[in-house]
XYZ file of C-alpha atoms in Angstrom:
234
model
C 49.553 24.445 -63.729
C 48.225 23.109 -60.426
C 50.991 22.026 -58.035
C 50.382 19.339 -55.407
C 52.541 18.495 -52.405
C 53.573 15.183 -50.913
C 56.587 15.153 -48.639
C 56.978 11.363 -48.774
C 57.851 11.259 -52.478
C 61.446 10.540 -53.487
C 63.254 9.535 -56.663
C 62.414 5.861 -55.986
C 58.654 6.461 -55.704
C 56.506 4.766 -58.349
C 52.960 5.611 -57.264
C 50.955 7.905 -55.033
C 47.604 7.707 -53.274
C 46.021 11.051 -52.483
C 44.201 11.916 -49.285
C 40.415 12.207 -49.304
C 40.651 16.013 -49.302
C 43.107 16.117 -52.215
C 41.161 13.441 -54.086
C 38.004 15.509 -53.855
C 39.897 18.545 -55.163
C 41.375 16.554 -58.056
C 38.242 14.716 -59.140
C 35.444 17.105 -58.250
C 36.951 20.599 -58.363
C 39.591 20.218 -61.077
C 37.590 17.470 -62.830
C 40.682 15.401 -63.549
C 40.172 11.939 -65.021
C 42.182 8.769 -65.614
C 45.115 9.538 -67.892
C 45.461 13.188 -66.858
C 48.865 14.384 -65.656
C 49.455 15.952 -62.242
C 52.438 17.970 -61.039
C 53.638 17.171 -57.530
C 56.545 18.391 -55.392
C 58.036 16.981 -52.210
C 59.163 20.435 -51.082
C 62.804 19.374 -51.375
C 63.392 20.583 -54.911
C 61.888 17.749 -56.934
C 58.997 18.049 -59.374
C 57.204 14.801 -60.155
C 54.837 14.104 -63.034
C 52.146 11.545 -62.266
C 49.436 10.023 -64.458
C 46.076 9.412 -62.795
C 45.084 5.748 -62.826
C 41.960 6.029 -60.677
C 39.932 9.203 -60.187
C 37.286 9.344 -57.479
C 36.347 12.107 -54.993
C 37.058 9.650 -52.179
C 40.362 8.288 -53.454
C 42.650 9.144 -56.359
C 45.634 7.054 -57.431
C 48.457 7.961 -59.811
C 51.701 6.474 -61.072
C 54.904 8.514 -61.196
C 56.034 8.901 -64.794
C 59.052 11.193 -64.360
C 60.854 13.513 -61.991
C 63.306 16.365 -62.223
C 65.223 18.552 -59.798
C 64.298 22.228 -59.849
C 67.303 24.537 -59.775
C 67.484 26.367 -56.476
C 68.334 30.027 -55.990
C 71.968 31.101 -56.160
C 71.700 32.680 -52.719
C 70.410 31.651 -49.295
C 68.275 33.847 -47.023
C 67.334 33.256 -43.393
C 65.022 35.845 -41.806
C 64.682 35.904 -38.025
C 61.583 38.017 -37.460
C 59.795 38.890 -34.227
C 56.092 37.870 -34.195
C 53.772 40.821 -34.762
C 51.018 41.843 -32.353
C 48.410 41.185 -35.066
C 48.898 37.606 -36.177
C 47.557 38.202 -39.694
C 50.425 40.599 -40.416
C 52.985 37.890 -39.723
C 51.027 35.463 -41.867
C 51.103 38.007 -44.692
C 54.875 38.208 -44.342
C 55.206 34.413 -44.476
C 53.127 34.226 -47.636
C 54.858 37.022 -49.524
C 58.385 36.090 -48.440
C 57.797 32.557 -49.730
C 56.574 33.899 -53.061
C 59.606 36.204 -53.341
C 62.117 33.594 -52.219
C 63.338 32.580 -48.776
C 65.009 29.502 -47.343
C 64.502 29.684 -43.594
C 62.375 31.604 -41.091
C 62.774 31.834 -37.332
C 60.309 33.707 -35.099
C 62.373 35.437 -32.409
C 60.960 36.558 -29.061
C 62.412 39.933 -28.072
C 62.340 42.261 -25.072
C 59.615 44.390 -26.674
C 57.604 41.517 -28.181
C 53.878 41.741 -27.464
C 53.206 38.310 -28.961
C 55.254 35.424 -27.650
C 53.237 32.407 -28.794
C 52.877 31.453 -32.453
C 50.671 28.980 -34.296
C 53.388 26.832 -35.833
C 51.045 24.440 -37.664
C 49.076 27.303 -39.203
C 52.280 29.058 -40.280
C 53.443 25.813 -41.918
C 50.204 25.612 -43.900
C 50.641 29.193 -45.106
C 54.187 28.479 -46.302
C 52.998 25.346 -48.078
C 50.121 27.147 -49.786
C 52.411 29.984 -50.911
C 54.997 27.535 -52.257
C 52.345 25.713 -54.302
C 50.729 28.934 -55.525
C 54.063 30.334 -56.722
C 54.978 26.995 -58.380
C 58.145 26.447 -56.386
C 59.552 23.105 -55.309
C 61.435 24.190 -52.200
C 59.441 24.571 -48.984
C 60.993 27.154 -46.633
C 62.071 25.797 -43.255
C 60.071 27.204 -40.338
C 61.885 26.938 -37.019
C 60.208 26.980 -33.597
C 60.016 30.372 -31.864
C 63.144 31.093 -29.871
C 64.286 33.864 -27.478
C 66.451 36.483 -29.175
C 69.359 35.866 -26.780
C 69.346 32.151 -27.612
C 69.174 32.757 -31.357
C 72.218 35.003 -31.586
C 74.376 32.539 -29.645
C 73.829 29.843 -32.258
C 76.751 29.029 -34.498
C 76.103 30.664 -37.830
C 78.368 30.969 -40.859
C 76.050 33.327 -42.753
C 76.602 37.013 -43.268
C 74.902 38.380 -40.140
C 72.798 41.559 -40.258
C 70.456 43.342 -37.855
C 67.938 45.972 -38.997
C 66.957 48.416 -36.262
C 65.699 51.979 -35.839
C 68.202 53.372 -33.341
C 69.943 56.590 -34.395
C 73.354 55.009 -34.712
C 75.746 54.390 -37.562
C 74.210 51.881 -40.000
C 74.841 50.825 -43.555
C 72.281 50.422 -46.295
C 71.428 46.784 -46.982
C 72.297 47.190 -50.659
C 75.821 48.267 -49.734
C 76.660 45.281 -47.521
C 75.128 42.404 -49.481
C 77.028 40.555 -52.162
C 75.320 38.372 -54.721
C 75.183 34.602 -54.307
C 75.825 34.836 -50.571
C 74.245 33.236 -47.506
C 72.620 35.805 -45.229
C 70.774 35.979 -41.916
C 68.837 39.162 -41.137
C 67.249 40.052 -37.789
C 63.967 42.035 -37.854
C 62.568 43.285 -34.536
C 59.055 43.725 -33.104
C 56.824 46.807 -33.279
C 58.784 48.438 -30.452
C 62.108 47.628 -32.162
C 64.976 45.786 -30.551
C 66.056 46.991 -27.126
C 69.437 48.681 -26.843
C 70.649 45.667 -24.908
C 69.652 43.340 -27.758
C 71.328 45.539 -30.356
C 74.541 45.601 -28.326
C 74.397 41.822 -27.878
C 73.945 41.304 -31.615
C 76.846 43.613 -32.459
C 79.054 41.731 -29.997
C 78.212 38.517 -31.865
C 79.330 39.926 -35.197
C 76.036 41.271 -36.583
C 76.307 44.314 -38.843
C 73.691 47.064 -38.288
C 71.736 47.972 -41.410
C 68.962 50.290 -42.566
C 66.213 49.317 -44.993
C 65.376 52.832 -46.127
C 64.555 56.371 -45.071
C 61.152 55.619 -43.520
C 60.226 53.668 -40.407
C 58.746 50.334 -41.495
C 56.395 47.922 -39.779
C 57.936 44.599 -38.813
C 56.278 42.645 -41.610
C 57.033 45.374 -44.176
C 60.693 45.459 -43.176
C 60.915 41.698 -43.586
C 59.361 41.842 -47.056
C 61.652 44.712 -48.090
C 64.641 42.678 -46.928
C 63.511 39.584 -48.833
C 62.830 41.540 -52.016
C 66.102 43.478 -51.786
C 68.106 40.258 -51.514
C 66.185 38.755 -54.432
C 66.708 41.885 -56.540
C 70.439 41.978 -55.840
C 70.656 38.365 -56.985
C 68.449 38.759 -60.068
């Protein structure tokens, strides 16, 4: 199944006109013709079926024939992850976390961050591509980059966790997570969180956790966290 995306679709929509780029993909690459059925999501949980009424590499039209709401996960996961020095590593994290299952992502700028500027539009495209590839109908929310100190002062009703490498008392993630819960996890940069940041997080109610016996790269730690939460809820 090929999944298309159009954020403007809603349950009242009756037709759709595809962009020139999508039309070329439909008519020339996929070789779809009038009468063929397309699967489209609006990224908000809905899957629409549409029948092509006009197929041309310059412009494709379709009418919406049905829609249904895809059941969402029983849990909610928000990862606040410091941008990595090598941008492609963060992009890899975005892609794989979306495939595994994640609801919200916030890049956090920390004391030890070597990268402080992100390519928001590019990150959005990666999330969208991963959502379509994994045949999901919920597009993860990507927040603007924010300083660590500002992030932890935000009102948050989730279970709050911080993964760090300091030799202090920490609990294993598997021992603090309960199924079907709403969780926010902080993942630091290559140089880890500073002691000041860890202390600030603890003062705001964050629980320190470990993700295993080995020291993980930022993007690996984020993927391990996402997979662990998914596994606990499977």
